[in-house]
mmCIF file of C-alpha atoms in Angstrom:
data_model
loop_
_atom_site.group_PDB
_atom_site.id
_atom_site.type_symbol
_atom_site.label_atom_id
_atom_site.label_comp_id
_atom_site.label_asym_id
_atom_site.label_seq_id
_atom_site.Cartn_x
_atom_site.Cartn_y
_atom_site.Cartn_z
ATOM 1 C CA MET A 1 171.694 58.171 67.345
ATOM 2 C CA GLY A 2 167.581 57.332 66.891
ATOM 3 C CA HIS A 3 165.138 60.282 67.816
ATOM 4 C CA GLU A 4 164.320 60.064 71.211
ATOM 5 C CA THR A 5 161.415 60.367 72.684
ATOM 6 C CA ASN A 6 160.493 62.631 76.292
ATOM 7 C CA PRO A 7 158.634 60.094 78.361
ATOM 8 C CA SER A 8 157.785 63.618 80.749
ATOM 9 C CA LEU A 9 156.568 64.731 77.274
ATOM 10 C CA THR A 10 154.710 61.998 75.839
ATOM 11 C CA HIS A 11 152.910 62.324 79.534
ATOM 12 C CA ASN A 12 151.854 65.576 79.663
ATOM 13 C CA THR A 13 150.492 65.627 75.960
ATOM 14 C CA HIS A 14 148.743 62.496 77.187
ATOM 15 C CA SER A 15 147.069 64.227 80.356
ATOM 16 C CA ALA A 16 146.282 67.690 78.126
ATOM 17 C CA ASN A 17 144.317 65.015 75.246
ATOM 18 C CA ILE A 18 142.315 63.420 78.327
ATOM 19 C CA LEU A 19 141.450 66.947 80.036
ATOM 20 C CA VAL A 20 140.177 67.801 77.142
ATOM 21 C CA ARG A 21 137.507 66.022 76.341
ATOM 22 C CA PRO A 22 135.413 66.331 79.707
ATOM 23 C CA THR A 23 136.183 70.109 80.094
ATOM 24 C CA GLY A 24 134.352 70.439 76.353
ATOM 25 C CA VAL A 25 131.587 67.101 77.953
ATOM 26 C CA PHE A 26 131.109 69.737 81.052
ATOM 27 C CA LEU A 27 130.732 72.938 78.960
ATOM 28 C CA SER A 28 127.614 70.855 76.585
ATOM 29 C CA LYS A 29 126.211 69.849 80.106
ATOM 30 C CA MET A 30 126.086 73.467 81.441
ATOM 31 C CA SER A 31 125.324 75.202 78.560
ATOM 32 C CA PHE A 32 121.870 72.850 78.652
ATOM 33 C CA GLU A 33 121.407 73.547 81.205
ATOM 34 C CA ARG A 34 121.118 76.698 80.899
ATOM 35 C CA SER A 35 118.432 76.236 77.935
ATOM 36 C CA SER A 36 116.498 74.007 79.637
ATOM 37 C CA PHE A 37 116.676 76.142 82.701
ATOM 38 C CA ARG A 38 115.186 78.983 80.413
ATOM 39 C CA ARG A 39 112.845 76.774 78.598
ATOM 40 C CA ASN A 40 111.366 75.935 82.026
ATOM 41 C CA PHE A 41 110.451 79.415 82.924
ATOM 42 C CA GLN A 42 109.541 80.165 79.803
ATOM 43 C CA GLY A 43 107.082 77.446 79.792
ATOM 44 C CA TRP A 44 105.238 78.536 83.147
ATOM 45 C CA VAL A 45 105.650 82.476 81.890
ATOM 46 C CA GLU A 46 103.117 81.462 79.354
ATOM 47 C CA LEU A 47 100.747 80.017 81.733
ATOM 48 C CA ASN A 48 100.827 82.143 83.557
ATOM 49 C CA TYR A 49 101.260 85.839 81.970
ATOM 50 C CA GLY A 50 99.982 84.279 78.081
ATOM 51 C CA GLU A 51 97.661 85.985 76.453
ATOM 52 C CA ASN A 52 95.129 83.510 77.694
ATOM 53 C CA SER A 53 95.708 84.772 81.220
ATOM 54 C CA ARG A 54 93.708 86.902 83.685
ATOM 55 C CA THR A 55 97.064 88.651 84.828
ATOM 56 C CA LYS A 56 98.033 92.239 85.218
ATOM 57 C CA THR A 57 100.313 91.609 82.853
ATOM 58 C CA ILE A 58 101.720 92.994 79.584
ATOM 59 C CA THR A 59 102.134 90.657 76.538
ATOM 60 C CA ARG A 60 103.603 91.267 73.441
ATOM 61 C CA LYS A 61 100.878 91.863 71.173
ATOM 62 C CA LYS A 62 99.622 93.976 74.198
ATOM 63 C CA PHE A 63 102.698 95.575 74.120
ATOM 64 C CA ASN A 64 102.262 96.090 70.206
ATOM 65 C CA LYS A 65 98.975 97.388 70.681
ATOM 66 C CA ILE A 66 99.131 99.772 73.421
ATOM 67 C CA CYS A 67 102.690 101.920 71.257
ATOM 68 C CA ARG A 68 100.328 101.646 69.021
ATOM 69 C CA TYR A 69 97.496 103.085 69.879
ATOM 70 C CA LEU A 70 100.365 105.770 71.565
ATOM 71 C CA LEU A 71 101.752 106.811 67.933
ATOM 72 C CA GLY A 72 98.099 107.542 66.269
ATOM 73 C CA GLU A 73 98.231 104.492 64.080
ATOM 74 C CA PRO A 74 94.318 104.536 62.443
ATOM 75 C CA GLN A 75 94.074 100.962 61.773
ATOM 76 C CA VAL A 76 95.250 99.578 65.468
ATOM 77 C CA GLU A 77 92.220 98.147 66.954
ATOM 78 C CA THR A 78 90.869 99.710 70.827
ATOM 79 C CA ASP A 79 87.658 100.319 72.189
ATOM 80 C CA ALA A 80 86.837 102.749 75.111
ATOM 81 C CA LYS A 81 87.694 100.492 78.288
ATOM 82 C CA PHE A 82 91.107 100.221 76.272
ATOM 83 C CA ARG A 83 91.983 103.677 75.237
ATOM 84 C CA PHE A 84 91.647 104.658 78.709
ATOM 85 C CA TRP A 85 93.067 101.932 80.554
ATOM 86 C CA VAL A 86 96.241 103.297 78.251
ATOM 87 C CA LYS A 87 95.206 107.005 79.272
ATOM 88 C CA SER A 88 94.641 106.513 83.356
ATOM 89 C CA LYS A 89 97.730 104.688 83.566
ATOM 90 C CA GLY A 90 99.617 107.206 81.575
ATOM 91 C CA PHE A 91 102.381 105.064 79.631
ATOM 92 C CA ARG A 92 104.634 107.221 76.700
ATOM 93 C CA ILE A 93 107.322 106.107 74.176
ATOM 94 C CA ALA A 94 110.724 106.347 74.379
ATOM 95 C CA HIS A 95 113.060 105.804 71.463
ATOM 96 C CA ALA A 96 116.488 104.281 72.701
ATOM 97 C CA GLU A 97 119.323 102.196 70.774
ATOM 98 C CA ASP A 98 119.026 98.881 72.451
ATOM 99 C CA SER A 99 115.020 98.803 71.231
ATOM 100 C CA GLN A 100 113.325 96.982 68.596
ATOM 101 C CA ASP A 101 109.852 97.926 67.051
ATOM 102 C CA TYR A 102 108.333 101.165 68.808
ATOM 103 C CA GLY A 103 110.987 101.779 71.205
ATOM 104 C CA VAL A 104 110.792 101.577 74.978
ATOM 105 C CA LEU A 105 107.599 102.260 77.068
ATOM 106 C CA TYR A 106 107.328 103.779 80.254
ATOM 107 C CA VAL A 107 104.719 104.213 83.005
ATOM 108 C CA PRO A 108 105.162 106.441 85.765
ATOM 109 C CA VAL A 109 104.430 105.053 89.356
ATOM 110 C CA LYS A 110 104.842 106.690 92.912
ATOM 111 C CA VAL A 111 107.522 106.857 94.861
ATOM 112 C CA PRO A 112 108.914 108.183 98.527
ATOM 113 C CA HIS A 113 110.516 111.352 97.943
ATOM 114 C CA THR A 114 114.004 110.409 99.387
ATOM 115 C CA ARG A 115 116.407 112.610 96.537
ATOM 116 C CA SER A 116 116.466 116.476 96.593
ATOM 117 C CA VAL A 117 114.978 118.370 93.514
ATOM 118 C CA GLU A 118 118.604 118.358 91.520
ATOM 119 C CA MET A 119 119.053 114.611 92.161
ATOM 120 C CA LEU A 120 115.396 113.575 90.089
ATOM 121 C CA TYR A 121 115.728 111.516 87.056
ATOM 122 C CA PRO A 122 114.781 112.907 84.177
ATOM 123 C CA TYR A 123 112.093 111.224 84.113
ATOM 124 C CA GLU A 124 110.359 112.126 86.884
ATOM 125 C CA ASP A 125 107.814 114.622 87.925
ATOM 126 C CA LYS A 126 106.845 116.568 91.118
ATOM 127 C CA ILE A 127 103.461 115.630 92.854
ATOM 128 C CA GLY A 128 102.372 118.735 95.266
ATOM 129 C CA GLN A 129 104.217 122.180 95.739
ATOM 130 C CA SER A 130 105.144 121.394 98.947
ATOM 131 C CA ALA A 131 108.581 121.831 99.335
ATOM 132 C CA THR A 132 108.812 118.688 101.802
ATOM 133 C CA ARG A 133 106.741 116.284 99.503
ATOM 134 C CA SER A 134 106.482 112.858 100.597
ATOM 135 C CA GLN A 135 106.058 111.163 96.776
ATOM 136 C CA VAL A 136 107.423 111.829 93.000
ATOM 137 C CA VAL A 137 106.530 109.997 90.417
ATOM 138 C CA GLU A 138 109.151 107.760 88.552
ATOM 139 C CA TYR A 139 108.821 105.888 85.053
ATOM 140 C CA ARG A 140 109.595 102.676 85.152
ATOM 141 C CA ARG A 141 110.313 100.024 81.793
ATOM 142 C CA VAL A 142 107.134 98.357 80.981
ATOM 143 C CA ALA A 143 108.897 94.824 81.335
ATOM 144 C CA VAL A 144 107.119 92.479 78.790
ATOM 145 C CA ALA A 145 106.433 88.604 79.451
ATOM 146 C CA ASP A 146 108.253 87.679 77.051
ATOM 147 C CA ASP A 147 111.487 88.875 78.564
ATOM 148 C CA PHE A 148 111.376 88.350 82.235
ATOM 149 C CA PHE A 149 113.862 85.584 81.518
ATOM 150 C CA ASP A 150 116.805 87.751 80.169
ATOM 151 C CA ILE A 151 114.821 91.255 82.755
ATOM 152 C CA ILE A 152 115.742 88.843 86.263
ATOM 153 C CA SER A 153 118.853 86.882 84.497
ATOM 154 C CA SER A 154 120.667 90.683 83.880
ATOM 155 C CA VAL A 155 120.082 91.948 87.406
ATOM 156 C CA HIS A 156 120.655 88.936 89.300
ATOM 157 C CA ILE A 157 123.656 87.766 87.230
ATOM 158 C CA ASN A 158 126.567 90.763 87.190
ATOM 159 C CA GLU A 159 129.173 91.825 84.490
ATOM 160 C CA ARG A 160 131.557 89.466 86.394
ATOM 161 C CA GLY A 161 129.317 86.483 86.263
ATOM 162 C CA VAL A 162 128.557 86.787 89.947
ATOM 163 C CA HIS A 163 125.066 85.669 91.701
ATOM 164 C CA VAL A 164 123.611 88.278 93.690
ATOM 165 C CA GLY A 165 121.387 88.135 95.957
ATOM 166 C CA GLN A 166 117.556 87.299 96.306
ATOM 167 C CA LYS A 167 117.181 90.768 97.849
ATOM 168 C CA LYS A 168 118.898 93.071 95.263
ATOM 169 C CA THR A 169 117.544 91.467 92.685
ATOM 170 C CA TYR A 170 114.333 92.127 94.309
ATOM 171 C CA LYS A 171 115.283 95.406 94.723
ATOM 172 C CA ALA A 172 116.812 96.113 91.165
ATOM 173 C CA VAL A 173 113.871 94.477 89.226
ATOM 174 C CA ALA A 174 111.286 96.798 91.349
ATOM 175 C CA ASN A 175 113.499 100.470 90.794
ATOM 176 C CA THR A 176 113.465 99.239 87.182
ATOM 177 C CA TYR A 177 110.929 97.436 85.617
ATOM 178 C CA ALA A 178 106.494 97.490 86.502
ATOM 179 C CA PHE A 179 104.618 94.750 85.477
ATOM 180 C CA LEU A 180 106.583 92.320 86.506
ATOM 181 C CA PRO A 181 105.346 90.323 89.122
ATOM 182 C CA ARG A 182 107.404 89.216 92.431
ATOM 183 C CA GLU A 183 106.042 85.469 91.823
ATOM 184 C CA ALA A 184 108.014 85.257 88.566
ATOM 185 C CA VAL A 185 111.321 85.893 90.067
ATOM 186 C CA SER A 186 110.369 84.319 92.633
ATOM 187 C CA TYR A 187 109.774 81.036 91.129
ATOM 188 C CA TYR A 188 113.547 82.230 88.583
ATOM 189 C CA LEU A 189 115.691 81.581 91.324
ATOM 190 C CA MET A 190 113.778 78.599 93.250
ATOM 191 C CA ARG A 191 114.583 77.171 90.052
ATOM 192 C CA LEU A 192 117.662 78.177 89.444
ATOM 193 C CA GLN A 193 118.098 77.266 93.254
ATOM 194 C CA TYR A 194 117.526 73.971 92.400
ATOM 195 C CA LEU A 195 119.647 73.368 89.307
ATOM 196 C CA GLN A 196 122.850 74.656 90.941
ATOM 197 C CA THR A 197 122.045 72.264 93.343
ATOM 198 C CA GLU A 198 122.177 69.512 91.065
ATOM 199 C CA ASN A 199 125.003 71.451 88.995
ATOM 200 C CA PRO A 200 127.132 73.949 90.848
ATOM 201 C CA ALA A 201 128.387 76.032 87.956
ATOM 202 C CA VAL A 202 125.489 77.043 86.361
#
């Protein structure tokens, strides 16, 4: 008796083989869309917040210069205006495991005091001696323009890959980072919405 092929098995195997190729193409297209999204956004950031712009943002070059000055490196070139600006901003460097080069740069910002004294963050200073202070100083991590895409993505897309709302994204960025314009967040969300209209899986 000769070997008989199970028709149902042949059909299922054939169907599985058919499914593999479109899935691969789909994933490649999705990866390409995300890569294109990053390039488009970074190009826009470079145009609006790069070295030649006159905005109050921090490029990688300026970030390194600030850190080198704070660390007292003698060979860093600075002028009186730059030194005054750094001191007036109150920058501080903190070393962290996830940081490269010089560490993590923080800057103080005044925020409404809505927590008890016991709940203040480690990097907070008290303003005034009144028992009912209206403001405290919290330190925000300095956002480098080159990292805007990764920063916004990290707060907009949670660990489950779910996109959080627009308001939550704005709030998360503002509560964690400084020198990251709201305009950049708006442009990121606008471009992402457009891509999701074209490809919902992005």
